[in-house]
Amino acid sequence: MNRTNNCGELSKTNLNQNVKLSGWVNKVREKGFIIWVDLRDRYGITQLVFDKERSSEELFSAAAELGREFVIEVEGNVIERKNINEKISTGEIEILVSSMKILNKSLVPPFTLENESDGGEELRMKYRYLDIRRQPVKENLMFRHELSLEVRNFLSKNGFIDIETPCLIKSTPEGARDFIVPSRLNPEHYYALPQSPQIFKQLLMIGGIDKYYQIVKCFRDEDLRADRQPEFTQIDCEMSFVDQEDIFRQFEGLMSRLFSKFLNQENVKFERMTYNDAIENYGIDKPDLRYDLRINDITNETKGKGFQVFDNNNFSCCVKVENKSELTRKEIDNLTDWIKRPQIGASGLLWIRHNSDSTIKSSFDKFFSEEDLKVILDRASSKPGDILFIISGNKKESLMQMGSLRIELAKRFELIDYEKTCPIWVTDFPLFEWDEDEKRFFSMHHPFTSAKPEYLDLLDTEPDKVIANAYDLVLNGNEIGGGSIRIHDFDTQMKIFELLGMSKEEYTSQFGFLIDALKYGAPPHGGIAFGLDRLAAVFKGKDVIRDFIAFPKNNSGKDLMIDAPSKLTKEQLKDLSN
Amino acid sequence: MNRTNNCGELSKTNLNQNVKLSGWVNKVREKGFIIWVDLRDRYGITQLVFDKERSSEELFSAAAELGREFVIEVEGNVIERKNINEKISTGEIEILVSSMKILNKSLVPPFTLENESDGGEELRMKYRYLDIRRQPVKENLMFRHELSLEVRNFLSKNGFIDIETPCLIKSTPEGARDFIVPSRLNPEHYYALPQSPQIFKQLLMIGGIDKYYQIVKCFRDEDLRADRQPEFTQIDCEMSFVDQEDIFRQFEGLMSRLFSKFLNQENVKFERMTYNDAIENYGIDKPDLRYDLRINDITNETKGKGFQVFDNNNFSCCVKVENKSELTRKEIDNLTDWIKRPQIGASGLLWIRHNSDSTIKSSFDKFFSEEDLKVILDRASSKPGDILFIISGNKKESLMQMGSLRIELAKRFELIDYEKTCPIWVTDFPLFEWDEDEKRFFSMHHPFTSAKPEYLDLLDTEPDKVIANAYDLVLNGNEIGGGSIRIHDFDTQMKIFELLGMSKEEYTSQFGFLIDALKYGAPPHGGIAFGLDRLAAVFKGKDVIRDFIAFPKNNSGKDLMIDAPSKLTKEQLKDLSN
């Protein structure tokens, strides 16, 4: 062992002890007769001292040669420190070094390894092993570890069994694109990597496992957007003999445990909201309730005043920002530009200032009397000092644009209460989405989601009106989990496949084993899956999941450190084309 | 919720309670006026009663229609049972059913779901979800869960951080064959699935993580032998600033915890044995010490008596089986046939009977006097009543054959003490193996294994004599884990790559990032990995790891249930050939 202690644990209780430490040279300060070295490891930093009086000449000059990130092993005595450093746990002591061994040298790192690094994203990804030495990155990884261990222990105590499902499975073209793995032993046959263990967990329920969980890698070969990873990790859960309420109760329990342990928040209330209400009030299916900015439908209040924008569109809505009536013209223009960007796509942004002196001013004063404007202000319960932003257009798009604006306003005007924890169960999703390009229905969740019983009759006549037994868990504006009560009935499952436009041949060849399984006593069951990467990020108030992944890929799906994907040798390519 | 209680928890304390249960119909017995149904779920079996007196006519006839594996929900009253069934925890009570709902029907399963099934391996794999309903299979999966959770909690308490390493990595042709994953976003570029997270865990050590673990899927595209799986699970660990002794101490701690918790064995002693001693004394690098049958080298004792078999071979060895001198000729012939099978390949089996009356008889009496035979018996410390089996030939092969015979003898003569737990650290493996076909060295462990310092000088001159800092943990004749102290020095790592016949270009393109990382302050580090599937099997005294995997593949790497690998659609193939 290269050490008796780590660099984070010595204190005044260890005075006069002879200790051995190992670690990285974090910093060297030389002041003529004295050299101080900050020795760093995962656990902390301990100050080493070499001085010309008490250290041998050889040792002193060796210390003088130390470079940043050298790995050393030292022996020495724990002594009291003159200038106490209150920022670190070992700040009351230092080690008077009696001997030193250089375990490894280091080139000068290509970026600083401080909390705030000067390295750009690409450079830090290429040298990720150095980036990980930085405290914030290490802490993220350690937090993720603690989070997943807590989840495991909670679920295990609640009777869930951790069962590994296979990674080399069968490709099912329905849904996102699979990563494909050629089988050398079975020429022209291919495995696929799982997008989720969905069918396997259902088979485990059919197998009588009753409660299952797994923290599991999933794979999706998608054209990557910012902050999407081709491989990601899911906390995957399934239960038998349950309905939606049972699922909510169980996983509110899990989340409450996590809120308590990691956020120090007790008795957090779980809101519930239908998908429709979420869209109509917040313009998004994952609303952030840490701030208000609710959307108001003002279609009726704006029609018939001769203003073409309102009159020609079938929908108008507003959000109210409190105490911002004195925004400058420039700030408003800036927001207008923002919302007209192609990513948002609004055609414009209207406004009404409800001034502190109770006067009212709008961007469409020409058409609206103060009385007319007041009706709108009342609709939004506006008070003097507030400002209203208005979007007009097609309903679906306007709500989405307003939903985006809402988030942007909260950020710009710092309206988010970071002390709040706002979980919401979003429920009552439609079972299907109509795809205008392919002229067919797609499953909004996946084809194994059941419909609410009261809508079953509509399956044949108006499938687009059928509401699913599906739910998302939204936390502070992030979808952290989602699930559904599954179909456990053979006939319904086949009907759904048919509604999705699959021929009997197609669904039998892809899902025949599931259909078979449903014939052998499948219990009612349902479940949920949480994105672990996202969950960790949301708990730490971060936007970027990449920061919580030890070796993430960039937006082109590349690992810049190991340089993957890469070309193959001729022999490997030959094996592949067998 | 479909139940107030599960099928394994009701007892006399619940008498007269009204309960709701859900589960599978395990068995139906009808006796004129009474129908008993065994209702089964993961937690147990509860007996339901329907009788013509107390149940409605409708309910009674519905019960009469129930088939095996139907899924039902019942409500009823907990009543005392007349004939107590002591075999099950709920055996003192039964449920007088007042209402019943059929949640799902079931076809008759293709095999019985009893503890001993009548289903063949293939059939049970195809309907694995039914096989999992069988108690022994379910118990194996639950044991695996408990085992891995215990490992996680032990390692976490000991400061190890669970960090996920990527699954989509870079192919490195050195070693076993990789599974390859084409990257659609990067045409003609490929990911590989990891054979182990070896390099990533080393990078985590270089990143200052200090102690890492992960329970992780690994992949090997090998021509499958019996009981090998293309995907398998490793308990993967790595530590910084350690030597071999530190690793042993840490993981003896882990294993002792598991022995205590799962085998009720305290203070189990960990033997140590060099690779050479293991081969010379047991003919195998993973000896089972639950029985003796040590191999004795009797080359000297057998030479020069004019018996060509001994005189023409350079090595002869024996094992002694106690109290078996009276084996029949047929039994001996049978062993001789066994050892001459091509899988073992011995040319013959000689023997000496040390009869109970102290007379001695051998299969080569013609050449050996009783005195000569006695010398051999003494060498093996034989007592009257024992028998010696002798193999002669080339040393390496003879030891291997005798090692196999040793295991076979222990099985045939039931010499294994199943109460014993015999862990051994096998140490001092050679660093390299010479491959006669390719005329080059291969790493016995992997190219990142360090040499013992005292052998470093031999690297240039006699690499085959270099002993590695590598070790295996063997439990009851199974290699359950293996690891090494790694190279943390840049120059040594390059030298090893060169000794393995890699050009600078080759090792830079494959392992450049590791070589780079070694330049930036890599700490001394080492680790170990355990096969979780194997570990679970060995703890349960089972030979077949497949029984501990929820959805295993067969010996051709096929999943018979989902029918994977399979053909792709034209669209998918087109995507692949981009």
Coordinates of C-alpha atoms in Angstrom, one line a residue, chain B residues 321-328 331-332 353-354 385-389 412-415:
Chain B
V321 CA -7.7 -42.8 -4.2
E322 CA -8.2 -44.0 -0.7
N323 CA -10.1 -47.2 0.1
K324 CA -10.8 -48.1 -3.5
S325 CA -8.3 -51.0 -3.9
E326 CA -11.3 -53.2 -4.6
L327 CA -12.5 -51.5 -7.7
T328 CA -13.7 -54.0 -10.2
E331 CA -14.7 -49.9 -13.3
I332 CA -11.0 -49.5 -14.1
R353 CA -3.8 -51.8 -6.0
H354 CA -2.6 -51.5 -2.5
G385 CA -6.9 -50.3 0.8
D386 CA -5.8 -47.5 -1.5
I387 CA -5.5 -47.6 -5.3
L388 CA -3.1 -45.5 -7.4
F389 CA -3.7 -44.4 -11.0
R412 CA -17.5 -40.8 -9.5
F413 CA -16.4 -41.7 -6.0
E414 CA -18.3 -38.8 -4.3
L415 CA -15.2 -37.5 -2.7

